[in-house]
Coordinates of C-alpha atoms and ligand atoms in Angstrom, one line a residue:
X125 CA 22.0 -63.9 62.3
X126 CA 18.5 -63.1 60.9
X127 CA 18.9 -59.2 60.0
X128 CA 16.1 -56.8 58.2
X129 CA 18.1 -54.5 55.8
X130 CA 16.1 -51.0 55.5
X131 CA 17.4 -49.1 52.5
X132 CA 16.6 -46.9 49.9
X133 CA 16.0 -48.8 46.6
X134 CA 17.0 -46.7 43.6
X135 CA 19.8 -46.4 42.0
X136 CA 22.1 -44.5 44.3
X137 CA 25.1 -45.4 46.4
X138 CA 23.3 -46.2 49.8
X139 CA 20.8 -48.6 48.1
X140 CA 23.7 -50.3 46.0
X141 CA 25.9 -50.5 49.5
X142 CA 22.8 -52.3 51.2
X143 CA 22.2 -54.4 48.8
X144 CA 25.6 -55.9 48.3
X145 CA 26.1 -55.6 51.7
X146 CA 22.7 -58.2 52.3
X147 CA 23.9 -60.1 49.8
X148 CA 27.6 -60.5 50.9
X149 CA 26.0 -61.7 54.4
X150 CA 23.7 -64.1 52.7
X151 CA 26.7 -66.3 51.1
X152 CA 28.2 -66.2 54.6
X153 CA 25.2 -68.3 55.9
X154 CA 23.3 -65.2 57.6
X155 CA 19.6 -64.4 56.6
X156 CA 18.8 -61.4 55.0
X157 CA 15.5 -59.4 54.8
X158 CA 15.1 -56.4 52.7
X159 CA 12.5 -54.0 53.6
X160 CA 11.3 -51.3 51.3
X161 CA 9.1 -49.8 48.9
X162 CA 10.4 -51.3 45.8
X163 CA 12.8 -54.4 45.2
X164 CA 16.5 -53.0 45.1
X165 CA 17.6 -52.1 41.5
X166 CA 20.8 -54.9 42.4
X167 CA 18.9 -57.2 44.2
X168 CA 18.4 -59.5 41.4
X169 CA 18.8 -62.8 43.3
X170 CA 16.2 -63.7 45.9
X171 CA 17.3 -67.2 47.2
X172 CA 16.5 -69.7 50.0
X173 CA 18.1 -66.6 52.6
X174 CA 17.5 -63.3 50.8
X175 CA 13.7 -62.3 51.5
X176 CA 12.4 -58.8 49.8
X177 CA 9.0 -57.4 51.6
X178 CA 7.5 -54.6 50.3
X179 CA 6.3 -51.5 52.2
X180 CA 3.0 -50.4 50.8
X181 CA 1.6 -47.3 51.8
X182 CA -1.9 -46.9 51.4
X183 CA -3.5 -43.7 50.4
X184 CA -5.7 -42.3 52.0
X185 CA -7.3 -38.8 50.8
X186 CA -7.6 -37.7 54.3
X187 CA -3.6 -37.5 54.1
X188 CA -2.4 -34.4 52.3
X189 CA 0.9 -36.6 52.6
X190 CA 1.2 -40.5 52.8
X191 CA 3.2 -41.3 56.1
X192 CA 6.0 -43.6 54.6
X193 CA 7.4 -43.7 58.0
X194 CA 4.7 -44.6 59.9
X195 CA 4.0 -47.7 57.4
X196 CA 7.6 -48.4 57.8
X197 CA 7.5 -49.1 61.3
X198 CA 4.8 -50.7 61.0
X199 CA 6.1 -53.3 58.6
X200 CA 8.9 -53.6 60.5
X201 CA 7.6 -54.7 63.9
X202 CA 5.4 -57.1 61.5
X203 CA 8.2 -58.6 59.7
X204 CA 11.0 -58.8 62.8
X205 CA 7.7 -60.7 64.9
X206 CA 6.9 -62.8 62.1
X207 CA 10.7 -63.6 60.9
X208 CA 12.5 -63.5 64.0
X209 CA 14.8 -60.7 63.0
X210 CA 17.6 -60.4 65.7
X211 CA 18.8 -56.8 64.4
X212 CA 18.1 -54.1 62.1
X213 CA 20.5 -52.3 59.9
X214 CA 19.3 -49.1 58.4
X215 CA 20.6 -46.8 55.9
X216 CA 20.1 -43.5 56.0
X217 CA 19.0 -41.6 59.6
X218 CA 16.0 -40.1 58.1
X219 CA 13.4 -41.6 57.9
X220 CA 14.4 -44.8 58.5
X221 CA 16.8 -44.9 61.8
X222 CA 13.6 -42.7 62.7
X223 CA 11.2 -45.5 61.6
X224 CA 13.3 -48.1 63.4
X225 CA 13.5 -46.5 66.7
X226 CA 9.8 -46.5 67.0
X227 CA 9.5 -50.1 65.6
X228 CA 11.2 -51.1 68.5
X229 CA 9.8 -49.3 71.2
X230 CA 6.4 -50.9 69.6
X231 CA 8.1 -53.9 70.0
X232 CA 9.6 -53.7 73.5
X233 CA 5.6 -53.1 74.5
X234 CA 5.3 -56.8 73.5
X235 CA 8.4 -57.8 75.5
X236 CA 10.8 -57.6 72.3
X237 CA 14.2 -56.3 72.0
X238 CA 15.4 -55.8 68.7
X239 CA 18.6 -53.0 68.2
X240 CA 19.1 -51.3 65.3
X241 CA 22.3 -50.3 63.5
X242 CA 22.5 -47.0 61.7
X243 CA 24.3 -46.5 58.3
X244 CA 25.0 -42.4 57.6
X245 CA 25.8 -41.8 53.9
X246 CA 26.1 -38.0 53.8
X247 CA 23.1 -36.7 51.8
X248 CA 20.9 -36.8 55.5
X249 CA 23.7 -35.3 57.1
X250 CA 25.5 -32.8 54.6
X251 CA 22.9 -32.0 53.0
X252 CA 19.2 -32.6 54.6
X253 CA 20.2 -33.2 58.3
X254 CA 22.2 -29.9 58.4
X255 CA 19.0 -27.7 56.9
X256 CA 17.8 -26.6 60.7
X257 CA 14.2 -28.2 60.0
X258 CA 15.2 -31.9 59.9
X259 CA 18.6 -31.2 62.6
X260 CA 16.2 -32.4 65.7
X261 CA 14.7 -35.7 63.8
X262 CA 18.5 -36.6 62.4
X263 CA 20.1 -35.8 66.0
X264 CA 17.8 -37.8 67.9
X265 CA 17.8 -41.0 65.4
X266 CA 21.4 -40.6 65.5
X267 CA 21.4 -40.9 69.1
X268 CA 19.1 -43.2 69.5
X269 CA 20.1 -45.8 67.3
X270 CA 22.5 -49.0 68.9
X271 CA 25.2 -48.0 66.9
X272 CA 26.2 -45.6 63.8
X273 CA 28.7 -46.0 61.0
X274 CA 29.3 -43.9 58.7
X275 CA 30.8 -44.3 55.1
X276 CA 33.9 -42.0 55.7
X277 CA 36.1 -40.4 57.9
X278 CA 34.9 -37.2 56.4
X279 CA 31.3 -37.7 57.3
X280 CA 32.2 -38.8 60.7
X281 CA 33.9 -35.2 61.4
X282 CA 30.9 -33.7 59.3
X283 CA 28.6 -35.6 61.6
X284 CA 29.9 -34.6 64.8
X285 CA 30.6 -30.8 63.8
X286 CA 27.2 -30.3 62.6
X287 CA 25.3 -32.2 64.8
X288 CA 25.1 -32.5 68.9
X289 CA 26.2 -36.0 68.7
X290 CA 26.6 -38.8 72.3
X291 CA 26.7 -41.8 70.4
X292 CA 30.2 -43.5 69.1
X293 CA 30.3 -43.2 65.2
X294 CA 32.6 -46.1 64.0
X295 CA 33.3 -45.3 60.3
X296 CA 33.1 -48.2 57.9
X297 CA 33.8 -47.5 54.6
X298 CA 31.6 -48.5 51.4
X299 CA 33.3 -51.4 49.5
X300 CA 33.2 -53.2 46.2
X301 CA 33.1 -56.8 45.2
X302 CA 36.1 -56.8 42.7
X303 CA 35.0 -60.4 41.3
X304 CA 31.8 -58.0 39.5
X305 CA 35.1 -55.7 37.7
X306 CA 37.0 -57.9 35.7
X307 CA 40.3 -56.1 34.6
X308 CA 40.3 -57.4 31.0
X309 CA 36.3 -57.8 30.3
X310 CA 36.3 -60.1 27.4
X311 CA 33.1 -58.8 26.0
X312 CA 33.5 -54.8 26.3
X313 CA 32.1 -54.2 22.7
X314 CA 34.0 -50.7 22.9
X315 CA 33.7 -50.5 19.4
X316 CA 30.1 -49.7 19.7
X317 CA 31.0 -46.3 21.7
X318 CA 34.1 -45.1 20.0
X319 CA 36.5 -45.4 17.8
X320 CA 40.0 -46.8 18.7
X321 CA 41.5 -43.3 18.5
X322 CA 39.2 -41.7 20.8
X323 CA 39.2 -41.3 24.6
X324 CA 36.4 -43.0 26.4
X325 CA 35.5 -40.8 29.1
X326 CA 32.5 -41.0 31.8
X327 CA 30.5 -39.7 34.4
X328 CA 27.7 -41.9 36.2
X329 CA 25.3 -40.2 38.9
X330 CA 21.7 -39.1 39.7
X331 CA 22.3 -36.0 38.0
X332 CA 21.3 -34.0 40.7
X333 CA 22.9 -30.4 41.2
X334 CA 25.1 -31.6 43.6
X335 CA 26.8 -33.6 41.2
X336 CA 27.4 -30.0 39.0
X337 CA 26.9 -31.9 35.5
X338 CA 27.8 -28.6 34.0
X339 CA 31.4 -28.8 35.2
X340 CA 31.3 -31.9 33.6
X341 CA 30.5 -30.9 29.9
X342 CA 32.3 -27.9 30.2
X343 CA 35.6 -30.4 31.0
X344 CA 34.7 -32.4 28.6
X345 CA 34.5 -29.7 25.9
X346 CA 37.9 -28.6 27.0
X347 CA 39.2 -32.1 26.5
X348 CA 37.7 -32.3 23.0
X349 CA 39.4 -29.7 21.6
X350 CA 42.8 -31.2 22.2
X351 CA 41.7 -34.8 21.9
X352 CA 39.3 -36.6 20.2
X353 CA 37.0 -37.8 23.2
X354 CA 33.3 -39.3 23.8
X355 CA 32.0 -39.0 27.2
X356 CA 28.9 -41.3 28.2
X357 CA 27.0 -40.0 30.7
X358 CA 25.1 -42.5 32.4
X359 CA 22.0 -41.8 34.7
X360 CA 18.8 -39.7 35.2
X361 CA 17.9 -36.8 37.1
X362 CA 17.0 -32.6 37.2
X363 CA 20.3 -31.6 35.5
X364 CA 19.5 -34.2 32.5
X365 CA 18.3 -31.2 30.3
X366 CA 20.3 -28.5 30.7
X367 CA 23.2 -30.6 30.2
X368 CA 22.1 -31.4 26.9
X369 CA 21.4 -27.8 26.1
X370 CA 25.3 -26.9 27.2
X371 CA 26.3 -29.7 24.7
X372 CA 24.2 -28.4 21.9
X373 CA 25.2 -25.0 22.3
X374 CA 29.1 -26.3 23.0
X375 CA 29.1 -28.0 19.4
X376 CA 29.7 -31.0 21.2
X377 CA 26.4 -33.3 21.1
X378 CA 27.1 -35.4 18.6
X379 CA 30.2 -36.6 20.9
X380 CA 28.6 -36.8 24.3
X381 CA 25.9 -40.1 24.5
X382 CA 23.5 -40.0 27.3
X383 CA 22.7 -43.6 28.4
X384 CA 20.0 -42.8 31.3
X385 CA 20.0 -45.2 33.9
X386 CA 22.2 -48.6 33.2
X387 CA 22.6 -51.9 35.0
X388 CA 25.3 -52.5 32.7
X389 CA 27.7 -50.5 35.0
X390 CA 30.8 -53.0 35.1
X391 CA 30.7 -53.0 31.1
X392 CA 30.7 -49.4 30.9
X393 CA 33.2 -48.9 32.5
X394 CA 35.2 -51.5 31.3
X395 CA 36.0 -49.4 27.7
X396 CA 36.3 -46.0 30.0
X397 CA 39.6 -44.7 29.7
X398 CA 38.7 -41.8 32.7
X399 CA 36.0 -41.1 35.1
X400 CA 34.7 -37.6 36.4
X401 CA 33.4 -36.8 39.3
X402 CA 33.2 -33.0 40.1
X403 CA 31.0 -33.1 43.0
X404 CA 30.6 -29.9 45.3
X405 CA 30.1 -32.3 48.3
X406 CA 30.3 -36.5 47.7
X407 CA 30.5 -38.6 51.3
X408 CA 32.1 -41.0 49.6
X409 CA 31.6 -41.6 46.1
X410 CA 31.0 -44.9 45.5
X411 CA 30.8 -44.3 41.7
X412 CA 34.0 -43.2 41.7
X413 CA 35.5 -46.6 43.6
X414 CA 33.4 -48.5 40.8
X415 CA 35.4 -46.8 38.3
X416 CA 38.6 -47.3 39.8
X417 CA 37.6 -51.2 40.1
X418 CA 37.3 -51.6 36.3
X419 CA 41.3 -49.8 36.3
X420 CA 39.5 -46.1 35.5
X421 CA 41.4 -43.5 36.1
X422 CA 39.2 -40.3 38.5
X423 CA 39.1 -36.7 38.1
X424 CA 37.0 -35.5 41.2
X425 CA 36.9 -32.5 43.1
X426 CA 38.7 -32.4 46.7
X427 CA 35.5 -32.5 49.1
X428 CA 34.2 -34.8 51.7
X429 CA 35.1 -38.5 51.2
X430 CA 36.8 -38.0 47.9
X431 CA 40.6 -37.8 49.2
X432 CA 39.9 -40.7 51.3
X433 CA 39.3 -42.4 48.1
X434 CA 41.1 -40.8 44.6
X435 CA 44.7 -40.2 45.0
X436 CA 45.9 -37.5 44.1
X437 CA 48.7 -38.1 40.8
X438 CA 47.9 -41.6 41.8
X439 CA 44.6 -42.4 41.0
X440 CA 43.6 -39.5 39.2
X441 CA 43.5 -35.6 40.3
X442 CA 41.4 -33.8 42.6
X443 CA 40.9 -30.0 42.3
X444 CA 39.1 -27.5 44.5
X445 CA 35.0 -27.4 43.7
X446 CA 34.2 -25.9 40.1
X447 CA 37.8 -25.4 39.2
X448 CA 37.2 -26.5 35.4
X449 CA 40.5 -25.3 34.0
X450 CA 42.7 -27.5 36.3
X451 CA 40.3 -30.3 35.8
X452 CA 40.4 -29.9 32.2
X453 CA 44.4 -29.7 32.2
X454 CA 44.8 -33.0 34.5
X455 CA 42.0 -34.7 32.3
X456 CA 44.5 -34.1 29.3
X457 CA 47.2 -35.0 31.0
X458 CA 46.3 -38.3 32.1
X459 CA 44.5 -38.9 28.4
X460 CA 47.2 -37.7 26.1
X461 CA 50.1 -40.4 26.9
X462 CA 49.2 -44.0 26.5
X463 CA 51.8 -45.4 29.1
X464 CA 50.9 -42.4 31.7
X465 CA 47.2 -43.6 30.7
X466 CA 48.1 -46.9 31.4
X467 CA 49.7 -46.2 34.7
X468 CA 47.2 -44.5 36.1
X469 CA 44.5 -47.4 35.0
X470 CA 46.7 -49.6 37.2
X471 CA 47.2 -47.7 39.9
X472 CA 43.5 -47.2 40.0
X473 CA 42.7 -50.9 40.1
X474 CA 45.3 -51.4 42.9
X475 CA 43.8 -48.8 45.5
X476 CA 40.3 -50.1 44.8
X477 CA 41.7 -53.5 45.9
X478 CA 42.1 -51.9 50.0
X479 CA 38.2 -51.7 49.9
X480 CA 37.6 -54.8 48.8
X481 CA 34.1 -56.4 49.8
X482 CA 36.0 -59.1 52.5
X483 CA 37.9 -56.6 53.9
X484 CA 34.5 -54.6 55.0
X485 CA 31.7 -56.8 55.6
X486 CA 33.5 -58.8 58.2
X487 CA 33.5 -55.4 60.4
X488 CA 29.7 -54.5 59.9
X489 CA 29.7 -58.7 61.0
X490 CA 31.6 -57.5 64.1
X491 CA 29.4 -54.3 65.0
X492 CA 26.2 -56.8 64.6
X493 CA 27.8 -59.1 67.3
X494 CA 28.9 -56.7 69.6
X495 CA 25.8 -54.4 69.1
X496 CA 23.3 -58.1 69.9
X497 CA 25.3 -58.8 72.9
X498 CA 25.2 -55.0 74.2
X499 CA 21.3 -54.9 73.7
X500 CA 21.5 -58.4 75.5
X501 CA 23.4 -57.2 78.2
X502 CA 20.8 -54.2 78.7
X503 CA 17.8 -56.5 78.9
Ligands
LIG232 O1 25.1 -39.1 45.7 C1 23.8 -39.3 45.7 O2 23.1 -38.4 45.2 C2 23.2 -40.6 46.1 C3 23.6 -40.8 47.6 C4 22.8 -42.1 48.0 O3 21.9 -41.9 48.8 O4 23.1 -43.2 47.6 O5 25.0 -41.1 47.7 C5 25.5 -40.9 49.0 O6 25.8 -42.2 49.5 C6 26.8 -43.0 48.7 C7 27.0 -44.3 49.4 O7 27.5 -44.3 50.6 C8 28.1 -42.2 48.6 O8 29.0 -42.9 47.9 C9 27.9 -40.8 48.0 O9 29.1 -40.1 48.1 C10 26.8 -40.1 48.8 N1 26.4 -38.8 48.2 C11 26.7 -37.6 48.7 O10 27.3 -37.4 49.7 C12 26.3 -36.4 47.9

């Protein structure tokens, strides 16, 4: 099949999902176009059937705002004429299941059919779609589009409560390619980090409030008092700042090393002895499978896709939203007994093995098929 990917490019979850999603499809012989205002921070291998084309948006001062959107579609009836794209798959509802749905009814002017597939990841639905101002735009892209997955169960149930869905929402979850998180990485150079009687702990995100980085140093403080502990904490974002403030005035800052943004993921965590993730809502939380892939135990909070994911006294812990203390105790918990430590590293590998990249691309494979042959069918 020749399929346009539409994604964000940065370095969150939804742009990571596309982009080993369009890679994935490539090695199975299908041909992948990514289309979007900057190359994909993973995409690092453009090959004879991975194509990257760029969305510019001109500016023009009559524009108090640039219209992404409308440049979007744009592009995209140019590239699916030019390329023969048989189907688009889009992440994110707004703007892009938006752009797509006028891209094709531009095309079908010119006699074209091209369906489009609808990825939800949760921050246009929990947290944009569901502010009343966007609710119309996300409903009717939702609608509109051929057919909609979303990355949990959770956001499925979120979707339908807090939107006036008609459309089936088949939920596929967000994978990993195991082959990228060796078990025993040869070269983890943990030395560099830590010593060998401290605890390597981490957190990995966007640092947006959301993500309540706060929680985070304050559970890592708690940790540090009873054992001796770095935690890296890998990314950029709003909460960057304050965070460092909280360490400062904690004691702590000489302990807690802030990487910024890293595409040295897999060797991170590779010397992480335990992930955090106290989120106040996560879809999913992709960073937290990526742990669990490199045999990292999670702490998380209980919301959205979490559960679906972290197990609780399996995998890690999860704890109601901001409820530091009992994070704090589980985090010691798990940290303080090597064998406990140990069993909980392997139990993490073990349940990141069920969303394993060839269990989960074959089923967006599937939705293409059956989506192509429904638009067919229409025509
Ligand atoms: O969490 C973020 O801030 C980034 C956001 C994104 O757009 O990548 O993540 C969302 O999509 C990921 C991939 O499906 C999920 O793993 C994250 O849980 C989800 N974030 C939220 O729901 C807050």
């Amino acid at each position: 099949m020749r399929i346009g990917i539409v994604c964000y490019p940065t370095f969150g979850g939804s742009g990571v999902v596309a982009t080993e999603l369009g890679l994935e499809l490539s090695k199975r012989g299908h041909e992948i176009h990514f289309i979007t205002y900057n190359q994909p921070v993973r995409l690092d291998l453009i090959s004879h059937n991975v194509h990257y084309h760029e969305v510019n948006v001109p500016e023009y001062p009559l524009f108090h705002y640039q219209p992404y959107e409308l440049a979007l579609s744009s592009k995209l009836v140019d590239m699916v004429k030019l390329h023969k794209l048989e189907i688009l798959h889009v992440h994110y509802a707004i703007p892009h299941a938006y752009a797509a749905y006028m891209a094709k009814k531009m095309l079908l002017e010119e006699g074209i059919t091209i369906p489009f597939v609808t990825t939800l990841h949760g921050t246009d639905i929990t947290l944009v779609g569901s502010h009343p101002f966007y609710k119309p735009a996300v409903t009717f892209s939702i609608n509109n589009s051929d057919a909609v997955t979303a990355v949990s169960e959770s956001l499925k149930e979120d979707t339908l409560r807090l939107f006036d869905i008609k459309k089936e929402i088949h939920v596929i979850t967000n994978f990993i390619d195991n082959t990228h998180y060796k078990f025993a990485f040869t070269d983890c150079q943990r030395g560099m980090m830590a010593t060998d009687e401290e605890r390597i702990i981490t957190h990995i995100s966007n640092f947006r409030p959301v993500k309540r980085i706060m929680d985070i140093i304050k559970i890592f403080y708690n940790v540090h008092k009873e054992i001796p502990a770095r935690l890296m904490m890998v990314g950029e974002g709003p909460e960057r700042e304050k965070a460092e403030q909280l360490c400062e005035e904690l004691g702590i800052i000489d302990d807690v090393i802030f990487l910024g943004r890293s595409n040295e993921i897999d060797k991170i965590l590779c010397f992480s002895d335990l992930f955090l993730l106290p989120s106040e809502t996560e879809s999913f939380g992709l960073a937290a499978l990526e742990a669990m892939a490199s045999g990292v135990p999670v702490i998380s909070s209980n919301t959205g896709g979490i559960p679906e994911v972290n197990i609780q006294g399996v995998t890690g812990f999860l704890s109601d939203v901001g409820n530091v203390e009992e994070m704090s105790k589980n985090a010691i918990y798990i940290l303080k007994d090597n064998e406990r430590l140990k069993q909980f590293k392997k139990n993490a590998k073990t349940q990141s093995l069920k969303f394993d990249i060839m269990n989960i691309v074959p089923k967006y494979e599937a939705l293409y098929k059956e989506t192509l042959k429904n638009s067919k069918a229409v025509v």
